[in-house]
GROMACS .gro file of C-alpha atoms in nm:
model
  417
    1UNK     CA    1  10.941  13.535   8.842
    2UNK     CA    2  10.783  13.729   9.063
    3UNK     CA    3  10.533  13.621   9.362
    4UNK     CA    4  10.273  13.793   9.545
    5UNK     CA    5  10.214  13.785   9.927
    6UNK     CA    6   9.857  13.750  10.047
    7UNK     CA    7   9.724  13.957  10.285
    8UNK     CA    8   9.455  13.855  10.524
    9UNK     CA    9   9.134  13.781  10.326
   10UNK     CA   10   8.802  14.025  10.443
   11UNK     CA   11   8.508  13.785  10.388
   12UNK     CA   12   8.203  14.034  10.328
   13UNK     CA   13   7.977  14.078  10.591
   14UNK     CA   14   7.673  13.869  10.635
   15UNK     CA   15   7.370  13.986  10.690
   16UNK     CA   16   7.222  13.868  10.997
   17UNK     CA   17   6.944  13.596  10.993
   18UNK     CA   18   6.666  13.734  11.060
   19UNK     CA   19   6.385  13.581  11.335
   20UNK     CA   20   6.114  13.394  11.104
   21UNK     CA   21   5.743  13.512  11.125
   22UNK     CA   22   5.496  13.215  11.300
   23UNK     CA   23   5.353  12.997  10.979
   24UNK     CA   24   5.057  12.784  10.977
   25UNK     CA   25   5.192  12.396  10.984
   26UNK     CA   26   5.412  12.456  11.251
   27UNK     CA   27   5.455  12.400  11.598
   28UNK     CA   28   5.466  12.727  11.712
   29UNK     CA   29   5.128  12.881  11.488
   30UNK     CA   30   4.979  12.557  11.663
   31UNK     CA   31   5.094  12.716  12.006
   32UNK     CA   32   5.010  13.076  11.943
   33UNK     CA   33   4.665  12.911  11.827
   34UNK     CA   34   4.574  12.784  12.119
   35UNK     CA   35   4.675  13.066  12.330
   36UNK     CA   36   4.512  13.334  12.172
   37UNK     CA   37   4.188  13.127  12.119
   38UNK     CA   38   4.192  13.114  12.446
   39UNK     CA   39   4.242  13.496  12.534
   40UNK     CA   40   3.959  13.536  12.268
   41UNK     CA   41   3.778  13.283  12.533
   42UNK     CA   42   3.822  13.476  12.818
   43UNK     CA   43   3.770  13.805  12.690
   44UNK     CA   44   3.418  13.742  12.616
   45UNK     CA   45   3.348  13.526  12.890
   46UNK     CA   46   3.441  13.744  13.120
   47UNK     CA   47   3.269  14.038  12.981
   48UNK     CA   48   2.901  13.923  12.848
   49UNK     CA   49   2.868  13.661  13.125
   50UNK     CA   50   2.631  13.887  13.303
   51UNK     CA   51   2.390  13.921  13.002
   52UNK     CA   52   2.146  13.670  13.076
   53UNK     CA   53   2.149  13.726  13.445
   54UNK     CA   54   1.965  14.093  13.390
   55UNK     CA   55   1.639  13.939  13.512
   56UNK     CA   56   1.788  13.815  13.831
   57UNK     CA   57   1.983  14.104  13.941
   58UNK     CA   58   1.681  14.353  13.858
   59UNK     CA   59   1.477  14.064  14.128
   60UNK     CA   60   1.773  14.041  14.389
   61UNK     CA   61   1.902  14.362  14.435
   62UNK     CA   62   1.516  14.579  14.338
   63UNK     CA   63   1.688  14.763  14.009
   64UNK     CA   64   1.490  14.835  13.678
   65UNK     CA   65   1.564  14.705  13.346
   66UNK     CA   66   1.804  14.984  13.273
   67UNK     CA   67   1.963  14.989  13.599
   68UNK     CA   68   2.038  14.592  13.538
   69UNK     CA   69   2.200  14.655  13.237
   70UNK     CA   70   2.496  14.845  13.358
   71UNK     CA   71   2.656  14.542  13.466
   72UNK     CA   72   2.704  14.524  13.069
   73UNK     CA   73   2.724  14.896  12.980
   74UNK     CA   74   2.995  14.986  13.226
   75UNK     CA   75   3.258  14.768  13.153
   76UNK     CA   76   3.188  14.819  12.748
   77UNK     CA   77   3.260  15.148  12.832
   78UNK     CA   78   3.577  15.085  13.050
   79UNK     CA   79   3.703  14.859  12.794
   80UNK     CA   80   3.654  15.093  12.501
   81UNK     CA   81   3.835  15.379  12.702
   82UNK     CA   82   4.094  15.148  12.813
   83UNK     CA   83   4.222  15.007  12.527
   84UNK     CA   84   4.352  15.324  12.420
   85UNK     CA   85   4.560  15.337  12.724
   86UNK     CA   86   4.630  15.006  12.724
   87UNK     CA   87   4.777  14.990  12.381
   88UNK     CA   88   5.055  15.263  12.456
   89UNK     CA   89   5.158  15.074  12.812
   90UNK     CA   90   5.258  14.771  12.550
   91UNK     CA   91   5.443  14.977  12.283
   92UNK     CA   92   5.690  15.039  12.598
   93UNK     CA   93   5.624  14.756  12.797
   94UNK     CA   94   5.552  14.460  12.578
   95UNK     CA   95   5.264  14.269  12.454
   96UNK     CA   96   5.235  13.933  12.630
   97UNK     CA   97   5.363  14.049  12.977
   98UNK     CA   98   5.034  14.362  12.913
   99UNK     CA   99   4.800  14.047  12.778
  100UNK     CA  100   4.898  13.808  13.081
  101UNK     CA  101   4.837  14.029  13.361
  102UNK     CA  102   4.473  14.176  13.200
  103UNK     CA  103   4.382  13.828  13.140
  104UNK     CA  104   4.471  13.722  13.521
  105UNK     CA  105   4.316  14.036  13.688
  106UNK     CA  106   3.965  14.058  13.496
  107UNK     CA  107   3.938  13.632  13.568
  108UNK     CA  108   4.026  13.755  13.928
  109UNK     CA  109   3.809  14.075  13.966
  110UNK     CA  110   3.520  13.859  13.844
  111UNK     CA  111   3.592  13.563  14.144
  112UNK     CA  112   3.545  13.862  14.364
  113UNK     CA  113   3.260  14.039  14.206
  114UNK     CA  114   3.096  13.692  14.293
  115UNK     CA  115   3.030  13.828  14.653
  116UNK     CA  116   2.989  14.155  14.582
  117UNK     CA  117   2.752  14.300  14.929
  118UNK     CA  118   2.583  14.511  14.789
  119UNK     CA  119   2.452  14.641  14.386
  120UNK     CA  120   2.680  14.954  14.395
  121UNK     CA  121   2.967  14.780  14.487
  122UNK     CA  122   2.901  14.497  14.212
  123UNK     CA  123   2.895  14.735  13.923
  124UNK     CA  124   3.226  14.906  14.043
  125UNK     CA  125   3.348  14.548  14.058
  126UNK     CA  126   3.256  14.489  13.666
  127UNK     CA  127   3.406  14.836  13.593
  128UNK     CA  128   3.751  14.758  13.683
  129UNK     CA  129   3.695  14.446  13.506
  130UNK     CA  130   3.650  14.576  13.203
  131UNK     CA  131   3.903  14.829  13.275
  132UNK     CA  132   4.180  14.533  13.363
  133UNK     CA  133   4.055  14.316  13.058
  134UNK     CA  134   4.135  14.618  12.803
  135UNK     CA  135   4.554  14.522  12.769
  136UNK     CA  136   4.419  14.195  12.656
  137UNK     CA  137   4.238  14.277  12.282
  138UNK     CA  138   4.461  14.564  12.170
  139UNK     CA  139   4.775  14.406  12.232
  140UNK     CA  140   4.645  14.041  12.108
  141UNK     CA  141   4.571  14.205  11.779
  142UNK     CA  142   4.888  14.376  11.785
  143UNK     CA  143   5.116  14.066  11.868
  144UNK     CA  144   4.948  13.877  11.583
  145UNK     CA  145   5.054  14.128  11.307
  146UNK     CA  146   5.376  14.118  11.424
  147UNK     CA  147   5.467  13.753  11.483
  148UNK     CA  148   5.252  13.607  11.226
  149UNK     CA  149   5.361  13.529  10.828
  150UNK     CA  150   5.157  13.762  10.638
  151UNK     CA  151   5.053  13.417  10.454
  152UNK     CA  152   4.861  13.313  10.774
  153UNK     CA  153   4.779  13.643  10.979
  154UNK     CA  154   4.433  13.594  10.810
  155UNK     CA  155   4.358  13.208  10.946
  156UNK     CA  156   4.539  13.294  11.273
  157UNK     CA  157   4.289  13.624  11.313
  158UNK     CA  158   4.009  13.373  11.252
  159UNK     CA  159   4.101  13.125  11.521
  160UNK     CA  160   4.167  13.449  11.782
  161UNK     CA  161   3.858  13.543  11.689
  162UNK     CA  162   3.670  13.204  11.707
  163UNK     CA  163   3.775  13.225  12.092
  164UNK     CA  164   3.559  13.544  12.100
  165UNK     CA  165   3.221  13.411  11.964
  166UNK     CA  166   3.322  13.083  12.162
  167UNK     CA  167   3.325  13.294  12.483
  168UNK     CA  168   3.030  13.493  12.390
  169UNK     CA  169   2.788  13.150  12.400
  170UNK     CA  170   3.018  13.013  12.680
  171UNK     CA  171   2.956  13.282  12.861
  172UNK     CA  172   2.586  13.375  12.833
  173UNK     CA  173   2.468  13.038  12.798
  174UNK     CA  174   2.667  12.881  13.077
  175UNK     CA  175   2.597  13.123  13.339
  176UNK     CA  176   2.229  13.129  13.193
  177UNK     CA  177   2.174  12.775  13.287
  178UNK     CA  178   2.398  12.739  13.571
  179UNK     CA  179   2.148  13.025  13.726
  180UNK     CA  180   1.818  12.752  13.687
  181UNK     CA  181   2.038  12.554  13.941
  182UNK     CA  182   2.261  12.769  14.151
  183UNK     CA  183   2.259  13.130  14.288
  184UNK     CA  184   2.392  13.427  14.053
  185UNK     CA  185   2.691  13.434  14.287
  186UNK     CA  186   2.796  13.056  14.172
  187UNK     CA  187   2.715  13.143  13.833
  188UNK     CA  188   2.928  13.504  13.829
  189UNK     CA  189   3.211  13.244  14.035
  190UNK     CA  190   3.211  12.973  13.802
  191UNK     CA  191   3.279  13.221  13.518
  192UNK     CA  192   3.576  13.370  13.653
  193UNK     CA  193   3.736  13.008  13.750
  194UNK     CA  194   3.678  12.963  13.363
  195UNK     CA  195   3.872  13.241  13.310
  196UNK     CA  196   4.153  13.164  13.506
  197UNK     CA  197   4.204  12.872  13.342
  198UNK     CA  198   4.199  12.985  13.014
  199UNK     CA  199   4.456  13.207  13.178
  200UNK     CA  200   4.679  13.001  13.265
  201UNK     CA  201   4.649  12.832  12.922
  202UNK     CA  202   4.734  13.148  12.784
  203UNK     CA  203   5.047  13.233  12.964
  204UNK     CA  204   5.187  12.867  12.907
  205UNK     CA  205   5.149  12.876  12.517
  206UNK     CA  206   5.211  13.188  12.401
  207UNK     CA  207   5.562  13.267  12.319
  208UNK     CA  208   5.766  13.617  12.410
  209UNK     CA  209   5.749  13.850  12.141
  210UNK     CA  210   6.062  13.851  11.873
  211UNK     CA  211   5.965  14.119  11.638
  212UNK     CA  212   5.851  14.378  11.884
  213UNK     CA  213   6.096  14.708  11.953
  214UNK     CA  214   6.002  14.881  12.259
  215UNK     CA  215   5.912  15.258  12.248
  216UNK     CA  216   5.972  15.520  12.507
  217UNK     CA  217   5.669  15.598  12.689
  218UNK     CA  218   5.605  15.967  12.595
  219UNK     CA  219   5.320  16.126  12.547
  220UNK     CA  220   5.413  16.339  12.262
  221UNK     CA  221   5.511  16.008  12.060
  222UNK     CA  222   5.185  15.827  12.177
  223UNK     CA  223   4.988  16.153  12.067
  224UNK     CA  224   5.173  16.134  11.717
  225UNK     CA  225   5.062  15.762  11.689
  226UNK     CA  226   4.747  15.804  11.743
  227UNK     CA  227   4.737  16.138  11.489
  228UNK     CA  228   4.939  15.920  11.260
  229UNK     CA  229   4.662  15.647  11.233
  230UNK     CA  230   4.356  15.893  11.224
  231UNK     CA  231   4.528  16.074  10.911
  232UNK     CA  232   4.580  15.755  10.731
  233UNK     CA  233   4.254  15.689  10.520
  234UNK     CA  234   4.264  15.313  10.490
  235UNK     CA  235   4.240  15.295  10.853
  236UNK     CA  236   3.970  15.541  10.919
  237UNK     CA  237   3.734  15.352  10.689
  238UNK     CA  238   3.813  15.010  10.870
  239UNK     CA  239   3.715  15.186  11.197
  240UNK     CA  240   3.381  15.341  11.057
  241UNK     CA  241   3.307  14.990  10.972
  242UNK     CA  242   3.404  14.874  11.276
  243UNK     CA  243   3.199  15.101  11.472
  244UNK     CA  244   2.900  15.001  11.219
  245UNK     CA  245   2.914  14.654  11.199
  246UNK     CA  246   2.982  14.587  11.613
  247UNK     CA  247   2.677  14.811  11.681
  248UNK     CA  248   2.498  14.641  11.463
  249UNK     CA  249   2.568  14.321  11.584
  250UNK     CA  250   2.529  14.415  11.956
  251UNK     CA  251   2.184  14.545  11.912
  252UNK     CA  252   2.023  14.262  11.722
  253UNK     CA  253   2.129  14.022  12.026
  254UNK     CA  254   2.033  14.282  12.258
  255UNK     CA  255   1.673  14.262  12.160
  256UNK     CA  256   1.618  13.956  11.939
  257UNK     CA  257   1.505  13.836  12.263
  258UNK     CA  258   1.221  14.033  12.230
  259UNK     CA  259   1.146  13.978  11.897
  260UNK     CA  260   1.100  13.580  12.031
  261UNK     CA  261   0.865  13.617  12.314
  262UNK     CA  262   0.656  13.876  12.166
  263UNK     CA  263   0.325  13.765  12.091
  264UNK     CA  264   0.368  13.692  11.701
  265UNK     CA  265   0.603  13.407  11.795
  266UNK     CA  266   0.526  13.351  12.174
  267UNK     CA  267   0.841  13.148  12.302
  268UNK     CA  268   0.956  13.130  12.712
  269UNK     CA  269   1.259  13.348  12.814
  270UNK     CA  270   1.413  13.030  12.882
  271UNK     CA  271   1.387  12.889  12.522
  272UNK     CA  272   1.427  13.222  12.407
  273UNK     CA  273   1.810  13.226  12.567
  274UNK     CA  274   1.919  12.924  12.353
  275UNK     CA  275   1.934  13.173  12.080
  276UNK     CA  276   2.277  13.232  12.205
  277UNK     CA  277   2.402  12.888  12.068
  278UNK     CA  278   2.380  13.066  11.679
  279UNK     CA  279   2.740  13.206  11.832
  280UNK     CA  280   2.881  12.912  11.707
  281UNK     CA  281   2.823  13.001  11.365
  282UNK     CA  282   3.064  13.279  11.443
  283UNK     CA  283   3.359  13.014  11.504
  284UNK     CA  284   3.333  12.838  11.227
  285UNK     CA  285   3.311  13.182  10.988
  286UNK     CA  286   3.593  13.391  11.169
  287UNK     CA  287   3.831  13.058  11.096
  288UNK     CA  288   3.711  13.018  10.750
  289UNK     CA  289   3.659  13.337  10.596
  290UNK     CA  290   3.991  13.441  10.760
  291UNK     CA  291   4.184  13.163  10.597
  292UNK     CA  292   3.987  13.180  10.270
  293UNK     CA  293   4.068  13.581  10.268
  294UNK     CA  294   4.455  13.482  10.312
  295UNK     CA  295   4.429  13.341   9.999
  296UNK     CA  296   4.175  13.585   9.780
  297UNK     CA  297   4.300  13.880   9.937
  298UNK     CA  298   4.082  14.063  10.242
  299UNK     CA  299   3.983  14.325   9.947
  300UNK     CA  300   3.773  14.073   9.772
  301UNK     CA  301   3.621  13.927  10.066
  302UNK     CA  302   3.557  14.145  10.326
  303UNK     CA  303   3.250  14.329  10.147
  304UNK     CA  304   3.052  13.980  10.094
  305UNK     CA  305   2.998  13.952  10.441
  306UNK     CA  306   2.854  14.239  10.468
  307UNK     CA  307   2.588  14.154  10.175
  308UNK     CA  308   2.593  13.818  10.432
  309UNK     CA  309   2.489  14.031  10.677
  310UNK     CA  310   2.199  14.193  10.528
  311UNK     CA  311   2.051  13.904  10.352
  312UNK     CA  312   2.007  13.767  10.752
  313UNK     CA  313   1.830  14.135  10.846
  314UNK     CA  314   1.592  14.082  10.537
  315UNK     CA  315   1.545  13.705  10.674
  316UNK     CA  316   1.463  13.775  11.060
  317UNK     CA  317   1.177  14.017  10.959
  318UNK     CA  318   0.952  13.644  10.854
  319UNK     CA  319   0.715  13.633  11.156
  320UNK     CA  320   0.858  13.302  11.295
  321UNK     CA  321   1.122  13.136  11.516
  322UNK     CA  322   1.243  12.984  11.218
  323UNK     CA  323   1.324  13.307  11.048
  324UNK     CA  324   1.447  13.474  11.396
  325UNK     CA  325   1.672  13.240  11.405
  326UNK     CA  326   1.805  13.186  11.077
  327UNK     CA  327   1.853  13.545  11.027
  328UNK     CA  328   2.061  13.557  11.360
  329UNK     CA  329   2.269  13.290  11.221
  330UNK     CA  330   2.340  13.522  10.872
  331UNK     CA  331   2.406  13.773  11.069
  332UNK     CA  332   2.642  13.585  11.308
  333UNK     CA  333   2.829  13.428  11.012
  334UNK     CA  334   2.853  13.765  10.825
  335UNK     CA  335   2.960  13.983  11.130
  336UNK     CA  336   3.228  13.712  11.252
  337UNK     CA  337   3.379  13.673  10.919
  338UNK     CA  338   3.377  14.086  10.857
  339UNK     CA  339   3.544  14.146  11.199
  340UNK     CA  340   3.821  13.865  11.135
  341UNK     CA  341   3.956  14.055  10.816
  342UNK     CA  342   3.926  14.383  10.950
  343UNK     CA  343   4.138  14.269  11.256
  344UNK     CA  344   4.397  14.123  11.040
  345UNK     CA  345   4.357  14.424  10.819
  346UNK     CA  346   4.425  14.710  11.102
  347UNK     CA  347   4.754  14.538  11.166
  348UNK     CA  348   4.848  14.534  10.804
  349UNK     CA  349   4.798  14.916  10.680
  350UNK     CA  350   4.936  15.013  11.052
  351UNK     CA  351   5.298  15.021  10.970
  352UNK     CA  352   5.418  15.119  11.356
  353UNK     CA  353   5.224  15.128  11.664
  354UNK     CA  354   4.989  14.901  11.591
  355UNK     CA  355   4.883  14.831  11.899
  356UNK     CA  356   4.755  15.182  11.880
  357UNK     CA  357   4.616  15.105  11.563
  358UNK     CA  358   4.396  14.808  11.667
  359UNK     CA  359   4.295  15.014  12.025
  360UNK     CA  360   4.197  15.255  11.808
  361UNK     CA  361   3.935  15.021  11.557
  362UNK     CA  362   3.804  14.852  11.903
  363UNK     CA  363   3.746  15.171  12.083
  364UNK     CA  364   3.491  15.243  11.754
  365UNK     CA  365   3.358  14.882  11.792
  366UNK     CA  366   3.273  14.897  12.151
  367UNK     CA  367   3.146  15.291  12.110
  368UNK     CA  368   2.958  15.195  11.821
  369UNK     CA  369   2.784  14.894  12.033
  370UNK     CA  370   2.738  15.107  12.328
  371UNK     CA  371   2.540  15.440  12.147
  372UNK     CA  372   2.365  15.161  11.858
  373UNK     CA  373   2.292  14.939  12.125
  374UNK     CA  374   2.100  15.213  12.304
  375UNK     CA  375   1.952  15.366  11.968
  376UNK     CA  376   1.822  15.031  11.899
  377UNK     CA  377   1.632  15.030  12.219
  378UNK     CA  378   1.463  15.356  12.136
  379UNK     CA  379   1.387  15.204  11.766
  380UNK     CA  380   1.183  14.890  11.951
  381UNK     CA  381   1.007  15.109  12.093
  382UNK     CA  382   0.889  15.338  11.846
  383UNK     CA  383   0.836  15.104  11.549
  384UNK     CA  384   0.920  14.763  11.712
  385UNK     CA  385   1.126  14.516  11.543
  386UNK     CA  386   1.084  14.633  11.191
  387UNK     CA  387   1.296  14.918  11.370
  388UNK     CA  388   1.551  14.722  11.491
  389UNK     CA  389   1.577  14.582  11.168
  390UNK     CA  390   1.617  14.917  10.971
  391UNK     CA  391   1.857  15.085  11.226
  392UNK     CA  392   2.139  14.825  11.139
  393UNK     CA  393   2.043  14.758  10.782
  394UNK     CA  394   2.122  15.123  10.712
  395UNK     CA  395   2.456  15.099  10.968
  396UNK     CA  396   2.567  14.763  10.704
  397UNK     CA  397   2.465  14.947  10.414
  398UNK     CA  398   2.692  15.277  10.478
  399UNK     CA  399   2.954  15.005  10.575
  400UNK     CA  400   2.917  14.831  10.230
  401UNK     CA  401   2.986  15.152  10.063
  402UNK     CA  402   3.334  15.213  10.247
  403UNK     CA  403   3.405  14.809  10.215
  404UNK     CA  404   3.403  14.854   9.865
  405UNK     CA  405   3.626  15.169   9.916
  406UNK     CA  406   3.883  14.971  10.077
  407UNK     CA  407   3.851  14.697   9.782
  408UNK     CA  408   3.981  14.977   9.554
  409UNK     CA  409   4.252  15.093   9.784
  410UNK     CA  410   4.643  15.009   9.741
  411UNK     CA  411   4.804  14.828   9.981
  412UNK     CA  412   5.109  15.005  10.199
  413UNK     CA  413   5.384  14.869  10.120
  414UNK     CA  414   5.529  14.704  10.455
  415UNK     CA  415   5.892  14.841  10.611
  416UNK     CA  416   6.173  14.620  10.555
  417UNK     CA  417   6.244  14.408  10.863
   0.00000   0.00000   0.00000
């Protein structure tokens, strides 16, 4: 009878567990919820807190209008550039290290622009700002496709982007009526404080990155990302509407303003600024219609909002505060809810870089506010608000047509992890 000697015994290898993606219901998407609201917060707070305090810097410092309205323009314009910058620096460098220190220097740069000496040296003071607050967006976006289940990117988007359209009332109506009370310095002040708390809210909540791989800083590779993203089709049509749909949404509450104390309707500038409080209807859309297109799909929904969107044009043409506001509030719901699946839809078809990818869709957002937002100005003036009114209805309408391009598109399928 013969008998056998075992050798050792090779156990096949096991593949190594691999790092779960945040889910909603759990500690951490609680967490990363309340961190990036909060960047949301302070990005917008810290950008349109100036808005409503046009009227006082053209009185303190002797400046037009237009000249008043750089203290918006300028950092618009140093965000948009520097996002694309900004976006490389965290490929290589990281996303919340890139989002902590933008947070912490705009919140700063604001403190100081509070007693700025002189007009010149305020609006270089709100260019850097906008410069330093650009790491912030791109790399938010970014860290959010990466870290989040794809079965809650969409409600996590939404709550990121409720912080925006929180910060965008906070911001313009808190330094609006702080101003009735206290000098534009204390208002401009009391903004930045707010943003260094949110800050610090930020940087205590949000967890290091665990599916990021760091990429050599070189330009060639950066150039290729960016190349890579413009060539992919998918993408390109989520930036047009992007560009569209931000514009469009910039220049109504540049001038609804207008629209209210104009004769036909007759309200004060102070009444008038409470308009601002429809922003709210943008929190409860970008965390709705984000979780609602998690479970239809963003194909199905994204395109209603635009219809949203131009139901609420149609509406703010009635000659009356009622339909001013109303229509603002369509809008606001529409636009919100849009921008919340196209966010979470960037960071989807962008299979690498994607912080590249979502600079890329808010450099056309802020470009497309920044020339719209000026086009709409020339519109008032020519054919008043019926102008307005038809500038971004045809903007949404060449938006609808690609939306409904993209609801016909194929997903990409997604690289194994």
């Amino acid at each position: 009878m013969s008998s056998t000697v075992a050798g050792p015994v090779t156990l096949p290898a096991q593949p190594a567990t691999a790092t779960p993606h945040i889910e909603r219901g759990t500690a951490a998407f609680i967490r990363t919820s309340i961190a990036l609201f909060c960047a949301g917060l302070a990005t917008f707070t810290l950008l349109y807190c100036t808005q409503p305090l046009l009227p006082v810097f053209s009185r303190e410092f002797g400046v037009s209008a237009a000249s008043a309205s750089l203290a918006i323009s300028l950092p618009s314009i140093a965000l948009a550039i520097g996002t694309l910058v900004a976006s490389s620096l965290s490929e290589s460098f990281g996303r919340k290290p890139l989002m902590v220190g933008s947070v912490f220097a705009s919140a700063g740069l604001t403190l100081v622009s509070a007693f700025a000496p002189s007009w010149e040296a305020f609006l270089i003071l709100r260019a850097l700002q906008g410069l330093a607050l650009a790491g912030l967006p791109a790399a938010a976006m970014a860290y959010l496709a990466e870290e989040v289940h794809p079965r809650s990117i969409g409600l996590s988007m939404g709550l990121y982007i409720s912080g925006n359209a929180l910060g965008g009332m906070a911001g313009r109506v808190g330094a609006g009526l702080l101003s009735e009370f206290v000098s534009w310095h204390v208002a401009v002040g009391a903004m930045g404080a707010l943003g260094l708390v949110t800050a610090t809210v930020f940087l205590v909540n949000l967890r290091p990155s665990r599916h990021f791989t760091p990429r050599p800083l070189r330009l060639g590779s950066l150039a290729q990302g960016f190349a890579g993203h413009l060539r992919e089709r998918g993408l390109r049509a989520l930036f047009l509407t992007g560009a569209l749909l931000m514009g469009g949404f910039v220049t109504m509450y540049n001038y609804i303003g207008y629209r209210l104390v104009a004769p036909e309707i007759g309200l004060s500038p102070s009444i008038a600024g409470l308009v601002y409080s429809v922003y709210l209807v943008g929190i409860v859309a970008s965390v709705s219609i984000g979780a609602l297109a998690d479970r239809l799909g963003r194909a199905r929904i994204f395109w209603m909002n635009l219809v949203v969107i131009l139901v609420g044009l149609g509406v703010s043409l009635l000659p009356s505060v009622t339909g001013a506001v109303v229509g603002l509030a369509f809008l606001t719901l529409g636009f919100f809810g849009a921008h919340a699946i196209a966010c979470a839809w960037v960071g989807r078809r962008a299979l690498k870089a994607k912080a590249q990818a979502s600079s890329l869709y808010l450099f056309a957002c802020y470009g497309g506010s920044a020339v719209l937002g000026t086009f709409g100005g020339w519109a008032l003036e020519a054919w008043g608000w019926a102008g307005v009114v038809g500038l971004i209805a045809v903007c949404t309408l060449v938006a609808l047509v690609a939306a409904l391009w993209l609801s016909r598109l194929k997903p990409l399928a997604q690289p194994v992890a």
